[in-house]
mmCIF file of C-alpha atoms in Angstrom:
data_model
loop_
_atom_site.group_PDB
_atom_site.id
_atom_site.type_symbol
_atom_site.label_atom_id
_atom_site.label_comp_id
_atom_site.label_asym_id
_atom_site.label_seq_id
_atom_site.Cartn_x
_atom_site.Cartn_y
_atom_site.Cartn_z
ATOM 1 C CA UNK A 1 6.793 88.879 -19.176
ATOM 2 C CA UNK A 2 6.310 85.453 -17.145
ATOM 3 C CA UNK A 3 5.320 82.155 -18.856
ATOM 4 C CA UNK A 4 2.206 81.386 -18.062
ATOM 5 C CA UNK A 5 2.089 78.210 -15.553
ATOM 6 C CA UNK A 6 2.244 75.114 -16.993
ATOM 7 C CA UNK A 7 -1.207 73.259 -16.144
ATOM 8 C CA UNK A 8 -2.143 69.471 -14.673
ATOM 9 C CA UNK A 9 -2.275 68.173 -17.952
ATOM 10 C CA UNK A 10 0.814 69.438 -20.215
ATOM 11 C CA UNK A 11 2.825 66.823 -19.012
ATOM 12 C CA UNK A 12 0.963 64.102 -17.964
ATOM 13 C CA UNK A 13 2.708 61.007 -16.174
ATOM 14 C CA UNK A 14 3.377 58.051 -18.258
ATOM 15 C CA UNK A 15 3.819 54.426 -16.587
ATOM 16 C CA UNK A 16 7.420 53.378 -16.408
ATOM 17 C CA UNK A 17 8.407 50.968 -19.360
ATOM 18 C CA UNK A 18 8.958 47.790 -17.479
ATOM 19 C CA UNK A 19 12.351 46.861 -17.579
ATOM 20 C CA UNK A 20 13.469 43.980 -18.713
ATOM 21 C CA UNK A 21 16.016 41.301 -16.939
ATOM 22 C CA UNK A 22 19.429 41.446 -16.767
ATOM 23 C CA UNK A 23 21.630 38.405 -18.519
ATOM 24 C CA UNK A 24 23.250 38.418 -15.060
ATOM 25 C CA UNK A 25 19.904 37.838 -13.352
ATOM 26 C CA UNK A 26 18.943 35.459 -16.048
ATOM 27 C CA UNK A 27 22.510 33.687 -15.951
ATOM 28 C CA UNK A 28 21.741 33.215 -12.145
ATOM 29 C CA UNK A 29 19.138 31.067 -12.541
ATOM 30 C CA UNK A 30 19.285 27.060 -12.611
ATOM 31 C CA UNK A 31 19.778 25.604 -16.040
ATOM 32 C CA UNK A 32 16.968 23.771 -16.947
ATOM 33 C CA UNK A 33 16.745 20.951 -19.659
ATOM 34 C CA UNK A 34 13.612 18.618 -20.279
ATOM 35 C CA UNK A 35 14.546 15.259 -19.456
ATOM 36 C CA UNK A 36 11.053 13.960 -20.482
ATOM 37 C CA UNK A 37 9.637 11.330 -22.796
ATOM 38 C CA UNK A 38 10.698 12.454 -26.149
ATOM 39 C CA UNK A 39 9.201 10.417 -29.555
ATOM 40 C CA UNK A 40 10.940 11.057 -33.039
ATOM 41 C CA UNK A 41 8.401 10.767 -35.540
ATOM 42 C CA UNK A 42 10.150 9.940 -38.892
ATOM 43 C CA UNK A 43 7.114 8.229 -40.862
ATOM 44 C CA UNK A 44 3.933 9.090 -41.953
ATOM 45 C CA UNK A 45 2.850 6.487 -39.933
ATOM 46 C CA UNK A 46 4.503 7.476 -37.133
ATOM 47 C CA UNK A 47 2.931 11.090 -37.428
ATOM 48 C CA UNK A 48 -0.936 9.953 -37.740
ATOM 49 C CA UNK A 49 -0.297 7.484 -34.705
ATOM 50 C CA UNK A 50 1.458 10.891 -32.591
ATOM 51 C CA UNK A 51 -1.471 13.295 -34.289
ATOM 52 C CA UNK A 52 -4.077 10.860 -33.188
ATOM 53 C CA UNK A 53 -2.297 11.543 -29.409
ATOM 54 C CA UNK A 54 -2.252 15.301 -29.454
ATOM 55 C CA UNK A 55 -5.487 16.210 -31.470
ATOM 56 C CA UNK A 56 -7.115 15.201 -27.863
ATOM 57 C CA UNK A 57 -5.158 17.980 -26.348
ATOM 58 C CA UNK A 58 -6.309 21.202 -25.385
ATOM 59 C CA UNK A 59 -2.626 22.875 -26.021
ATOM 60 C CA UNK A 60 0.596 22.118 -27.198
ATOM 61 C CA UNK A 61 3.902 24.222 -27.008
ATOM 62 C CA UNK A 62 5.175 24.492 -30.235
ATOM 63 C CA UNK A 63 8.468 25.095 -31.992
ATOM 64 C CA UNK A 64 10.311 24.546 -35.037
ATOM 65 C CA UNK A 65 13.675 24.124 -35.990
ATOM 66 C CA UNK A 66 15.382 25.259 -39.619
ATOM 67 C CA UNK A 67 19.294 24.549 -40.545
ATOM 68 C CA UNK A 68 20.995 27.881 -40.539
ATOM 69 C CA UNK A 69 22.776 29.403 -42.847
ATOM 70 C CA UNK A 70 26.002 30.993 -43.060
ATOM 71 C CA UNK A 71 25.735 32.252 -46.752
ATOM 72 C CA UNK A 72 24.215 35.637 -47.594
ATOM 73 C CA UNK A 73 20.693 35.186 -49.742
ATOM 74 C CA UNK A 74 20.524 30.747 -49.036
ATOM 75 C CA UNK A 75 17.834 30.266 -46.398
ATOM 76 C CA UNK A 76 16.549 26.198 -45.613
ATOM 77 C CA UNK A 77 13.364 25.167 -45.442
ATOM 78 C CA UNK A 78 12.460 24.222 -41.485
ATOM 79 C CA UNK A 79 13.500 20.707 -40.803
ATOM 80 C CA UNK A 80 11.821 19.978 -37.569
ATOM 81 C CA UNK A 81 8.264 20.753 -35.617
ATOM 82 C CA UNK A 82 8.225 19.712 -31.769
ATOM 83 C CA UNK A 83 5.392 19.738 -30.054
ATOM 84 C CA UNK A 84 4.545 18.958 -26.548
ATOM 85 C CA UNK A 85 1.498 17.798 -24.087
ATOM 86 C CA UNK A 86 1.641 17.519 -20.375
ATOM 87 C CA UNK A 87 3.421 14.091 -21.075
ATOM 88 C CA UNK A 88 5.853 14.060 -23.894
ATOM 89 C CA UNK A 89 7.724 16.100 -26.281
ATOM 90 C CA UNK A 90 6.877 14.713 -30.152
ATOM 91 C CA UNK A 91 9.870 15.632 -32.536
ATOM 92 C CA UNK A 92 8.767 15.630 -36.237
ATOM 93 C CA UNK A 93 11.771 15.398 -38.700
ATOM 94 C CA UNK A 94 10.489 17.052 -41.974
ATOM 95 C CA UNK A 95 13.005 15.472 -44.167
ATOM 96 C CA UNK A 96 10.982 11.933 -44.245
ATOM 97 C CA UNK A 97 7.100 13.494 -44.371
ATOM 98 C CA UNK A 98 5.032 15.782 -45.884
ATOM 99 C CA UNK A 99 3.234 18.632 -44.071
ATOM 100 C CA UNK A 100 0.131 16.935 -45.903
ATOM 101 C CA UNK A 101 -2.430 15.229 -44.122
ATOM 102 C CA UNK A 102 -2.687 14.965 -40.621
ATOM 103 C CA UNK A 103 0.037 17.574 -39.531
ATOM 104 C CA UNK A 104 -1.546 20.187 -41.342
ATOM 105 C CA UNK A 105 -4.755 19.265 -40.498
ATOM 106 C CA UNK A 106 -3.208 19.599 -36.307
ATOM 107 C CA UNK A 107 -2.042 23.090 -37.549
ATOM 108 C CA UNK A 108 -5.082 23.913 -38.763
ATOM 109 C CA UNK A 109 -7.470 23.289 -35.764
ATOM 110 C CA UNK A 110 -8.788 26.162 -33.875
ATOM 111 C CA UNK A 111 -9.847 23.448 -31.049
ATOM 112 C CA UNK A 112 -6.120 22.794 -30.107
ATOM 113 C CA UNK A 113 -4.116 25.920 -29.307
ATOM 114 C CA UNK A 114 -0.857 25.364 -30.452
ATOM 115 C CA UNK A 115 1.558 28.386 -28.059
ATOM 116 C CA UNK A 116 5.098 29.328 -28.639
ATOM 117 C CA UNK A 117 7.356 32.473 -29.424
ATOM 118 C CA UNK A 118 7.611 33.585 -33.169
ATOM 119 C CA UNK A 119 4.949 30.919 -33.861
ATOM 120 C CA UNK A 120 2.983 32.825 -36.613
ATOM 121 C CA UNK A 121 6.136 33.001 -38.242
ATOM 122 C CA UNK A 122 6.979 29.689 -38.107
ATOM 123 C CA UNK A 123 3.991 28.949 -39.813
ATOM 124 C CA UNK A 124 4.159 31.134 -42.078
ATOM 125 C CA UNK A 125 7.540 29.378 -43.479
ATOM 126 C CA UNK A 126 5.475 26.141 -42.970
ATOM 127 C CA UNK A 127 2.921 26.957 -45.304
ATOM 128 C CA UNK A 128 5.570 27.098 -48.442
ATOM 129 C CA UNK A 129 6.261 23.562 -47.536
ATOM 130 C CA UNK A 130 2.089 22.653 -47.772
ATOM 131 C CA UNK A 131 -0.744 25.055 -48.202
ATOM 132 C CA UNK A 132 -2.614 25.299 -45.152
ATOM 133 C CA UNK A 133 -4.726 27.851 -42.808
ATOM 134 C CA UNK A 134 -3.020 27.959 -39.421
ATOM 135 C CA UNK A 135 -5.468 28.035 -36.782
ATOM 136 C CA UNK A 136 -5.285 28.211 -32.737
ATOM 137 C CA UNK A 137 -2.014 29.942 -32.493
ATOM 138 C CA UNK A 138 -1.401 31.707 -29.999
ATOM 139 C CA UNK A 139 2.523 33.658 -29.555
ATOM 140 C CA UNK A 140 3.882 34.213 -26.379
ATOM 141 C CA UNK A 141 5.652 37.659 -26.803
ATOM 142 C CA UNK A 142 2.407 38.742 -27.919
ATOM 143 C CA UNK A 143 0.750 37.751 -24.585
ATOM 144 C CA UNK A 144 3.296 38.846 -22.582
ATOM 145 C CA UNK A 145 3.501 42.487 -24.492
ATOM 146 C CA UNK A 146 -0.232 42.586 -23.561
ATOM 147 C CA UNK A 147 0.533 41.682 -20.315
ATOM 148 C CA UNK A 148 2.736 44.535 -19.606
ATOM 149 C CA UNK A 149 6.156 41.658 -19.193
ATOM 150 C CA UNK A 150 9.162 43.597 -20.641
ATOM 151 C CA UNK A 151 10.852 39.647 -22.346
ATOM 152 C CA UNK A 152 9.287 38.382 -25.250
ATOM 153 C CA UNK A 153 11.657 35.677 -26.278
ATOM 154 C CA UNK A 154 11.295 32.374 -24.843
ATOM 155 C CA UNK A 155 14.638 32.669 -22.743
ATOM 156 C CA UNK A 156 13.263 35.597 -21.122
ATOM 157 C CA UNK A 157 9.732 34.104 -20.947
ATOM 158 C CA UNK A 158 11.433 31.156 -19.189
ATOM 159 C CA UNK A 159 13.347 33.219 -16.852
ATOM 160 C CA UNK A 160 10.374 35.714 -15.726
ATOM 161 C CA UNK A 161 7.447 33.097 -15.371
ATOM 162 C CA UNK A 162 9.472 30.018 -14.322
ATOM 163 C CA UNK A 163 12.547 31.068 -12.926
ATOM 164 C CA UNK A 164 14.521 28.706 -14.718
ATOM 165 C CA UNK A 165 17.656 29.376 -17.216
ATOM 166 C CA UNK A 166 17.074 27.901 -20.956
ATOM 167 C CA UNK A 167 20.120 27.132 -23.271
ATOM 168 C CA UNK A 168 20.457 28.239 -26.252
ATOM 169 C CA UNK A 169 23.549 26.788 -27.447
ATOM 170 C CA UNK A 170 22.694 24.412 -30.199
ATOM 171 C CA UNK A 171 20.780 26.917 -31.680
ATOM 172 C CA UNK A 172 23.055 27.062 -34.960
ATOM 173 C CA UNK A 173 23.621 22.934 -34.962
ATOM 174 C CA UNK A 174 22.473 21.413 -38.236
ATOM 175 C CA UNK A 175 18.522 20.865 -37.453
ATOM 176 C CA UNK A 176 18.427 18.911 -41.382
ATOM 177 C CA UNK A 177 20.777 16.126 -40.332
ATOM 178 C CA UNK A 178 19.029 12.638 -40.273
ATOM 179 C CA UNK A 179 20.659 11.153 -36.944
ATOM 180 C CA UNK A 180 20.431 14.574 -34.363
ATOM 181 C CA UNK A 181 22.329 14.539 -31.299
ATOM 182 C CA UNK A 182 21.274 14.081 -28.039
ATOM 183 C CA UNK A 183 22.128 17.366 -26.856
ATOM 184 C CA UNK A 184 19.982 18.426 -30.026
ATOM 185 C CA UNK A 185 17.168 16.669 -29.289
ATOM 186 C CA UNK A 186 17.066 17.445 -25.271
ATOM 187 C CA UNK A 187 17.349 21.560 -27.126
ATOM 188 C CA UNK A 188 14.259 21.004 -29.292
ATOM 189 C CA UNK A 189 11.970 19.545 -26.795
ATOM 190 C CA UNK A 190 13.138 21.682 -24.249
ATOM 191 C CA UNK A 191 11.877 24.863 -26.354
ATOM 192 C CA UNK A 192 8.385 23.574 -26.788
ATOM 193 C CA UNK A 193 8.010 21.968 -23.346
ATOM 194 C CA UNK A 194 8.763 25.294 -22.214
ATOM 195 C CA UNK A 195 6.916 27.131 -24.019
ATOM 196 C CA UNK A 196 3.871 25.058 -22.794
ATOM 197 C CA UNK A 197 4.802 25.699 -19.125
ATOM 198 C CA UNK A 198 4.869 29.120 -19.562
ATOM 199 C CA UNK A 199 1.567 29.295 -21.408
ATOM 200 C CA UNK A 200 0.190 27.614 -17.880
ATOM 201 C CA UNK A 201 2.030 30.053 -15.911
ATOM 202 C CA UNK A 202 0.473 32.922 -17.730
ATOM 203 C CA UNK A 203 -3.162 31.744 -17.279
ATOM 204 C CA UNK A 204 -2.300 31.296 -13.383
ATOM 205 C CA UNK A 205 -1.427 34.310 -13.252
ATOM 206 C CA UNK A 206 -4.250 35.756 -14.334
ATOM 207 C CA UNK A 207 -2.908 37.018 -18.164
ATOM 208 C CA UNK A 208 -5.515 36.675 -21.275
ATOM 209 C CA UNK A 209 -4.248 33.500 -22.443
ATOM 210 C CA UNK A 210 -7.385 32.762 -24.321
#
């Protein structure tokens, strides 16, 4: 006896899983490293003074940056938050303030979009440092997922909306030490200025960035 004929709908086509891009096509690109205005912010006076600045911004990229570990079951707390404007990159070294007061407060308001990769977790490990109720974040990978983009991390992100090559070699440095680098310090600012321009990318091209 014949099978009966399969109909229109008993297999019906699926959109093709964008693909993501190759390392080669990402290693292609230029290598690109923020060589911006960057302010360390060491003090709590230092941090109210750069708070005042970016409370009057719209959005910030934001990052953070924790020691890693090498030693099964020891994590670190995070020791740095960068955030960025349109101007500068502001680099907040945890070991000298307290999340309490005005950074939380920043972190907190729904007014100022704060956009990066990972970022909800990120604040979640904040909040063990300093109870507070993160507001206006808004993660990348999640917009791009939406967006129907295949890269969700920010090297991808970088690649796809700016064409541009991020490094990610002082990812393991230690992020707790009291005088950083300069190659550290041009790596943290260039992961949230980054992540800012591709925020602005993604709302010229047309993605729901709101």
């Amino acid at each position: 006896m014949r099978e009966p004929a399969a109909t229109a709908h008993a297999h019906p086509e699926r959109s093709p899983a964008p693909q993501r891009m190759s390392r080669d096509a990402i290693n292609s690109l230029p290598l690109f490293h923020y060589e911006g205005e960057v302010t360390m912010v060491r003090t709590p006076e230092e941090a109210r003074d750069a708070v005042d600045v970016l409370a009057r911004r719209p959005v910030l990229g934001f990052d953070t940056e924790t020691r890693p570990s090498f030693r099964k079951g020891t994590t670190y707390p995070p020791s740095l938050i960068q955030l960025a404007d349109q101007e500068r990159v502001y680099i907040f070294q945890l070991f000298g303030l307290s999340l309490e007061g005005p950074l939380a407060e920043l972190l907190s308001r729904p007014d100022v979009r704060k956009v990066g990769v990972a970022v909800h977790d990120d604040c979640r490990v904040l909040t063990k440092l300093h109870p507070f109720r993160p507001a206006g974040i808004i993660d990348l990978g999640d917009l791009a997922r939406r967006g129907g983009v295949a890269e969700q991390g920010l090297r991808g992100l970088a690649a796809h909306f700016l064409s541009l090559r991020i490094s990610k070699s002082e990812q393991c440095s230690n992020w707790a030490a009291k005088n950083l680098t300069a190659k550290q310090i041009r790596y943290a600012a260039t992961d949230a200025w980054v992540s800012l321009a591709v925020y602005r990318s993604m709302t010229t091209r047309g993605l729901n960035t709101s």
